[in-house]
Coordinates of C-alpha atoms in Angstrom, one line a residue:
X1 CA 98.0 109.6 -42.7
X2 CA 94.8 107.5 -42.2
X3 CA 94.4 104.7 -44.8
X4 CA 91.8 105.4 -47.4
X5 CA 88.5 103.8 -46.6
X6 CA 87.2 101.4 -49.1
X7 CA 83.7 101.0 -47.5
X8 CA 82.2 103.6 -49.8
X9 CA 80.8 103.0 -53.2
X10 CA 79.2 105.2 -56.0
X11 CA 76.3 104.0 -58.2
X12 CA 74.5 105.7 -61.1
X13 CA 70.9 105.2 -61.4
X14 CA 69.4 106.0 -64.9
X15 CA 66.5 105.1 -66.9
X16 CA 64.5 105.6 -70.1
X17 CA 67.4 106.5 -72.5
X18 CA 65.2 105.8 -75.4
X19 CA 68.2 105.3 -77.6
X20 CA 67.5 105.2 -81.3
X21 CA 64.1 107.3 -81.0
X22 CA 62.9 108.4 -84.3
X23 CA 62.6 112.1 -83.0
X24 CA 60.4 113.0 -85.9
X25 CA 57.4 114.7 -84.1
X26 CA 58.8 118.3 -84.3
X27 CA 62.1 117.9 -86.4
X28 CA 63.1 117.5 -89.9
X29 CA 65.0 114.4 -91.0
X30 CA 68.3 116.2 -90.7
X31 CA 67.8 117.5 -87.2
X32 CA 66.1 114.3 -86.0
X33 CA 69.1 112.2 -87.0
X34 CA 71.2 114.8 -85.2
X35 CA 69.2 114.4 -82.1
X36 CA 69.5 110.7 -82.2
X37 CA 73.2 110.8 -82.4
X38 CA 73.1 113.7 -79.6
X39 CA 71.1 111.2 -77.2
X40 CA 73.5 108.5 -78.0
X41 CA 76.6 110.8 -77.0
X42 CA 75.0 111.8 -73.8
X43 CA 74.8 108.2 -73.0
X44 CA 78.4 107.9 -73.7
X45 CA 79.2 110.9 -71.7
X46 CA 77.4 109.4 -68.7
X47 CA 79.7 106.4 -68.9
X48 CA 82.7 108.4 -69.2
X49 CA 81.6 110.4 -66.1
X50 CA 81.2 107.1 -64.2
X51 CA 84.5 106.2 -65.3
X52 CA 86.2 109.4 -64.1
X53 CA 84.3 109.6 -60.9
X54 CA 85.0 106.1 -59.7
X55 CA 81.5 104.9 -60.2
X56 CA 81.2 101.0 -59.8
X57 CA 77.8 100.5 -60.9
X58 CA 75.3 101.8 -63.5
X59 CA 71.8 100.8 -63.0
X60 CA 69.6 101.1 -66.0
X61 CA 65.9 100.9 -64.8
X62 CA 64.4 100.2 -68.1
X63 CA 63.7 101.6 -71.7
X64 CA 67.4 101.7 -72.8
X65 CA 66.1 101.6 -76.3
X66 CA 63.0 103.0 -77.9
X67 CA 61.7 100.2 -80.2
X68 CA 62.2 96.7 -81.2
X69 CA 64.4 97.3 -84.2
X70 CA 67.5 99.2 -83.2
X71 CA 70.5 100.4 -85.5
X72 CA 73.6 98.4 -85.7
X73 CA 75.4 101.8 -84.6
X74 CA 73.3 102.1 -81.4
X75 CA 73.8 98.6 -80.6
X76 CA 77.6 98.8 -80.9
X77 CA 78.0 102.1 -79.3
X78 CA 76.1 100.4 -76.3
X79 CA 78.0 97.2 -76.3
X80 CA 81.4 99.1 -76.8
X81 CA 80.6 101.2 -73.6
X82 CA 80.1 98.1 -71.6
X83 CA 82.9 96.1 -72.9
X84 CA 85.6 99.0 -72.8
X85 CA 84.7 99.6 -69.1
X86 CA 85.2 96.5 -67.4
X87 CA 85.6 98.3 -63.9
X88 CA 81.9 99.2 -64.1
X89 CA 79.0 96.7 -63.7
X90 CA 75.9 97.5 -65.9
X91 CA 72.9 96.3 -64.2
X92 CA 70.2 96.3 -66.9
X93 CA 66.4 95.9 -66.3
X94 CA 64.2 95.8 -69.6
X95 CA 61.3 98.2 -69.6
X96 CA 58.2 98.2 -71.7
X97 CA 60.0 99.7 -74.7
X98 CA 62.7 97.2 -74.8
X99 CA 60.8 94.3 -76.6
X100 CA 63.8 92.6 -78.0
X101 CA 67.0 92.5 -76.1
X102 CA 70.1 93.8 -77.9
X103 CA 72.1 90.9 -76.6
X104 CA 69.9 88.2 -78.3
X105 CA 72.3 87.4 -81.0
X106 CA 75.5 87.8 -78.9
X107 CA 77.9 84.8 -78.7
X108 CA 78.8 85.8 -75.2
X109 CA 77.4 88.2 -72.8
X110 CA 80.1 90.7 -71.3
X111 CA 80.8 89.6 -67.8
X112 CA 80.0 93.1 -66.4
X113 CA 76.5 93.2 -67.8
X114 CA 74.0 92.0 -65.1
X115 CA 70.5 91.3 -66.1
X116 CA 67.2 90.5 -64.7
X117 CA 64.1 88.1 -65.7
X118 CA 60.2 88.2 -65.5
X119 CA 60.1 84.8 -63.7
X120 CA 61.4 85.9 -60.4
X121 CA 63.6 88.3 -58.3
X122 CA 67.4 88.3 -59.0
X123 CA 70.0 89.8 -56.8
X124 CA 73.6 91.0 -57.2
X125 CA 75.7 91.3 -54.1
X126 CA 78.5 93.9 -53.6
X127 CA 79.7 93.6 -50.0
X128 CA 76.8 94.7 -47.8
X129 CA 75.1 96.2 -50.8
X130 CA 72.5 94.0 -52.6
X131 CA 70.8 95.0 -55.8
X132 CA 67.6 93.2 -56.7
X133 CA 65.1 93.5 -59.6
X134 CA 62.3 91.7 -61.6
X135 CA 60.9 92.6 -64.7
X136 CA 57.1 92.6 -65.0
X137 CA 55.6 89.8 -67.2
X138 CA 55.3 86.3 -65.9
X139 CA 54.8 86.8 -62.1
X140 CA 51.7 88.3 -60.7
X141 CA 51.6 91.6 -58.8
X142 CA 50.6 89.9 -55.5
X143 CA 53.6 87.4 -55.8
X144 CA 56.1 89.9 -57.2
X145 CA 55.7 91.7 -53.6
X146 CA 55.0 88.6 -51.3
X147 CA 58.1 86.9 -52.4
X148 CA 60.4 89.6 -52.2
X149 CA 62.7 88.9 -49.0
X150 CA 65.5 91.3 -48.1
X151 CA 68.0 91.0 -45.1
X152 CA 67.5 94.0 -42.9
X153 CA 71.2 94.0 -42.2
X154 CA 72.0 94.5 -45.8
X155 CA 72.0 97.9 -47.8
X156 CA 69.2 97.0 -50.2
X157 CA 68.7 98.5 -53.6
X158 CA 65.6 97.4 -55.5
X159 CA 65.1 98.2 -59.3
X160 CA 61.6 98.2 -61.2
X161 CA 60.1 99.6 -64.2
X162 CA 56.4 101.1 -64.1
X163 CA 53.9 103.5 -63.2
X164 CA 53.8 104.1 -59.3
X165 CA 50.4 103.7 -57.7
X166 CA 49.2 103.9 -54.2
X167 CA 46.8 101.1 -54.1
X168 CA 46.4 97.7 -55.7
X169 CA 45.8 97.6 -59.5
X170 CA 45.3 94.7 -61.9
X171 CA 47.9 96.1 -64.4
X172 CA 51.2 94.2 -63.9
X173 CA 53.3 97.3 -64.9
X174 CA 52.0 99.4 -62.2
X175 CA 54.2 99.5 -59.0
X176 CA 52.4 99.5 -55.6
X177 CA 54.4 101.4 -53.3
X178 CA 52.1 100.4 -50.3
X179 CA 53.2 96.8 -50.9
X180 CA 57.0 97.8 -50.7
X181 CA 56.7 99.2 -47.3
X182 CA 58.6 97.6 -44.6
X183 CA 60.5 95.3 -47.0
X184 CA 63.8 96.7 -45.7
X185 CA 64.4 98.5 -49.0
X186 CA 66.8 101.6 -48.7
X187 CA 66.5 102.9 -52.3
X188 CA 63.9 101.9 -55.0
X189 CA 65.4 102.7 -58.2
X190 CA 62.5 103.2 -60.9
X191 CA 62.1 103.6 -64.4
X192 CA 59.2 104.8 -66.7
X193 CA 58.3 108.3 -65.5
X194 CA 60.6 110.7 -67.5
X195 CA 60.9 113.4 -65.0
X196 CA 62.9 113.3 -61.7
X197 CA 60.8 112.5 -58.7
X198 CA 61.8 111.2 -55.2
X199 CA 59.7 110.4 -52.2
X200 CA 59.8 108.1 -49.1
X201 CA 58.5 104.6 -49.1
X202 CA 58.7 104.2 -45.3
X203 CA 60.9 105.3 -42.5
X204 CA 63.9 103.3 -43.9
X205 CA 63.8 103.8 -47.7
X206 CA 63.0 106.2 -50.4
X207 CA 61.7 105.5 -54.0
X208 CA 63.2 107.5 -57.0
X209 CA 62.4 108.1 -60.8
X210 CA 65.4 109.3 -62.4
X211 CA 63.9 110.6 -65.4
X212 CA 65.3 110.5 -69.0
X213 CA 68.8 111.5 -69.8
X214 CA 67.7 113.7 -72.6
X215 CA 64.3 115.3 -73.3
X216 CA 62.8 114.4 -76.6
X217 CA 59.6 116.2 -76.8
X218 CA 57.9 119.1 -75.1
X219 CA 56.2 116.8 -72.5
X220 CA 60.0 116.3 -71.2
X221 CA 60.9 120.0 -70.5
X222 CA 63.1 121.0 -67.5
X223 CA 66.5 119.5 -66.2
X224 CA 67.2 115.9 -67.3
X225 CA 70.0 113.6 -66.1
X226 CA 70.6 110.7 -63.7
X227 CA 70.9 110.2 -60.0
X228 CA 74.3 109.7 -58.3
X229 CA 74.2 107.4 -55.3
X230 CA 76.8 107.6 -52.6
X231 CA 76.6 104.4 -50.4
X232 CA 78.5 104.1 -47.2
X233 CA 78.7 100.4 -46.0
X234 CA 80.2 101.5 -42.4
X235 CA 77.2 103.9 -41.8
X236 CA 74.7 101.8 -43.6
X237 CA 73.6 104.8 -45.5
X238 CA 72.9 105.9 -48.9
X239 CA 72.7 109.7 -50.1
X240 CA 71.4 110.5 -53.5
X241 CA 71.9 113.5 -55.8
X242 CA 70.2 114.3 -59.0
X243 CA 72.9 115.2 -61.7
X244 CA 71.7 117.4 -64.5
X245 CA 73.3 116.0 -67.7
X246 CA 71.5 116.6 -70.8
X247 CA 73.4 118.3 -73.7
X248 CA 70.3 120.2 -75.0
X249 CA 67.3 121.3 -73.2
X250 CA 63.6 121.8 -74.1
X251 CA 61.4 125.1 -72.8
X252 CA 57.8 125.4 -72.7
X253 CA 57.4 129.3 -72.5
X254 CA 53.8 130.9 -71.8
X255 CA 53.6 134.6 -73.1
X256 CA 50.7 136.8 -71.9
X257 CA 50.2 139.2 -74.8
X258 CA 47.1 140.8 -73.6
X259 CA 46.3 144.4 -75.0
X260 CA 49.1 143.8 -77.9
X261 CA 47.6 145.1 -81.0
X262 CA 50.4 144.2 -83.8
X263 CA 53.0 141.5 -84.6
X264 CA 55.7 143.8 -83.4
X265 CA 54.1 144.2 -80.1
X266 CA 53.9 140.3 -79.6
X267 CA 57.5 139.9 -80.9
X268 CA 58.7 142.3 -78.2
X269 CA 56.8 140.2 -75.6
X270 CA 58.3 137.0 -76.7
X271 CA 61.8 138.6 -76.9
X272 CA 61.5 139.4 -73.0
X273 CA 60.5 136.0 -72.3
X274 CA 63.0 133.9 -74.0
X275 CA 65.9 136.4 -73.6
X276 CA 67.6 134.0 -70.9
X277 CA 67.3 130.9 -72.8
X278 CA 70.2 129.4 -74.5
X279 CA 70.3 129.4 -78.5
X280 CA 70.8 125.6 -78.5
X281 CA 67.5 124.9 -76.9
X282 CA 64.3 123.8 -78.4
X283 CA 61.3 126.0 -77.4
X284 CA 57.5 125.9 -77.5
X285 CA 56.2 129.3 -77.2
X286 CA 52.2 129.6 -76.2
X287 CA 50.6 132.9 -76.6
X288 CA 47.9 133.5 -73.9
X289 CA 45.9 136.3 -72.7
X290 CA 43.0 138.4 -73.8
X291 CA 43.3 140.5 -77.1
X292 CA 41.2 142.9 -79.3
X293 CA 39.3 141.5 -82.0
X294 CA 41.0 144.0 -84.3
X295 CA 44.6 143.1 -83.4
X296 CA 47.0 141.7 -85.7
X297 CA 49.6 139.1 -85.3
X298 CA 51.4 136.9 -88.0
X299 CA 52.3 133.6 -86.4
X300 CA 54.2 132.5 -89.5
X301 CA 56.4 135.5 -89.5
X302 CA 57.2 135.2 -85.7
X303 CA 57.9 131.5 -86.0
X304 CA 60.3 131.9 -88.7
X305 CA 62.3 134.3 -86.5
X306 CA 62.5 132.0 -83.5
X307 CA 63.4 129.1 -85.6
X308 CA 66.3 131.2 -86.6
X309 CA 67.2 132.2 -83.3
X310 CA 66.9 128.6 -81.7
X311 CA 67.8 124.9 -82.4
X312 CA 64.0 124.6 -82.9
X313 CA 60.9 126.8 -82.1
X314 CA 57.2 126.5 -82.5
X315 CA 54.3 128.9 -81.6
X316 CA 50.9 128.2 -80.4
X317 CA 48.3 130.9 -80.3
X318 CA 45.9 130.1 -77.4
X319 CA 44.7 133.7 -76.8
X320 CA 41.1 134.7 -76.2
X321 CA 39.3 137.6 -78.2
X322 CA 38.0 140.5 -76.1
X323 CA 34.6 140.9 -77.9
X324 CA 31.8 143.3 -77.3
X325 CA 29.0 141.3 -78.6
X326 CA 26.6 144.1 -78.6
X327 CA 28.9 146.2 -81.1
X328 CA 28.3 143.3 -83.7
X329 CA 24.4 143.2 -83.1
X330 CA 23.7 145.3 -86.4
X331 CA 27.1 144.7 -88.0
X332 CA 26.6 144.2 -91.6
X333 CA 30.1 142.7 -92.3
X334 CA 30.8 139.0 -92.6
X335 CA 32.5 139.1 -89.2
X336 CA 29.2 140.4 -87.8
X337 CA 27.0 137.8 -89.5
X338 CA 29.4 135.0 -88.2
X339 CA 29.2 136.4 -84.5
X340 CA 25.4 136.6 -84.5
X341 CA 25.2 133.0 -85.9
X342 CA 27.3 131.8 -83.1
X343 CA 25.4 133.9 -80.4
X344 CA 22.2 132.2 -81.5
X345 CA 23.5 128.6 -80.8
X346 CA 22.4 126.8 -77.6
X347 CA 26.0 126.5 -76.2
X348 CA 27.6 127.5 -73.0
X349 CA 29.4 130.8 -73.1
X350 CA 33.0 129.7 -72.9
X351 CA 32.3 127.5 -76.0
X352 CA 30.9 130.3 -77.9
X353 CA 33.9 132.4 -77.2
X354 CA 36.2 129.7 -78.4
X355 CA 34.1 129.1 -81.6
X356 CA 34.3 132.9 -82.4
X357 CA 37.9 133.3 -81.6
X358 CA 38.9 130.6 -84.0
X359 CA 36.3 131.8 -86.6
X360 CA 37.6 135.5 -86.4
X361 CA 41.3 134.1 -86.8
X362 CA 40.2 132.2 -89.9
X363 CA 38.3 135.4 -91.4
X364 CA 41.3 137.6 -90.9
X365 CA 43.8 134.9 -92.2
X366 CA 45.6 134.0 -89.2
X367 CA 46.9 130.6 -88.6
X368 CA 44.5 128.2 -86.7
X369 CA 45.9 125.7 -84.5

C-alpha cells in the first residue's frame, strides 16, 4: 500500500461576504433580518465545509462585513468560527467596505487569523505555497506592482481587492492586470466584483473573482459561492473549481407578453416562465413585448400572487403599446387628446412612444413604474 501523499493542499478563496448587510432595499424588516441571519449561516456552513473537506486555508479577499458598525452577534460568529477551527488558517484582506476592523478591541488576535496591511506586501509561507497580499491605501499603484517580488520556484498566490482594469489608472482601488504579468503569479485571488470570473494573467497564472457567497439584490442574480483550490506542490500546479454554495437564489425573469389582452393571459405567460424556479427564491419579473392599447393587466393583482408563491417577488412592466396613431387623429376621448398632444411635440419617435405608453397606463389606472 502506497503511503498517502502530503504535498497536496486545499484552499478556499472567497470574498464580498458583506455580513450584516441591512437587506432592506426589497424586503420588510422581518425578512431583512432573516436574510441577514441566512447570509451569516452560509458563512458558517462554508467554514464547516472547509473543516470536513480538509481545507487548510480560507482566503477572504475583502469586504467580509458590509459597514463600519457591525452587530455583536456577527462579530462573535466570525470570531468563534476562527477560534473553533485552529486547523484552518483564515487569511483576511480588508476591502473598501471593511472600514473598521472587527479585531480592533481584541486583547489577542487568534493565531490562525492572518492579516495584511496597506503599507507594503505581506506574505505567508506554507511549504512551497506563498500567499501574498496588500491593501490599497498608503502605497501608490506604481509602487504596489514594482515592489512585488515573487520567487519563480514557489507556488505563488496573490490576493487583492479592487476593480480590474487593463491599463493604468489613477484610482488606487483599481487592479492593473497588465502590471501583474510576468510576476510569477500562479493564482490571483480577487475581491470586489460580486460575480464569479476567471481569466488568464499570462502563460503562467490566472486571476479570479470568486464573487459573493449569497446574492443580496437583483444585481447579484445567478449562482453564488466560493472557489476551491487544489494545490499540488510536487507538480507545481493549482487547479480551481467554483463551488455553488448559496442557501437562497435570486432570479431576474424576462416575460414577453406580446399580444396578451387580459391579466389572466399575462398570468399564464408568467407561470410558464417561473415554473422551474424553486419557491424559496427571490424573483424579479420583467414584462416585455408589444401590447394592444386596450389590453388589461393588473400588476398589483399579479404581484400578490407571486409574492405568495415565492420568498419575494416584484414585477416591472416594461412593455410598449402598439398604437395606430391615425386611429386617434379625430378621437374625442381624453386618451385621443393626450395622444394628439404628445404627437405634436418635437421629440424623437421612440421618446413619444414611451411618453404615450406611460400616459395610457396612468389614464387606465395601471401601475406606472
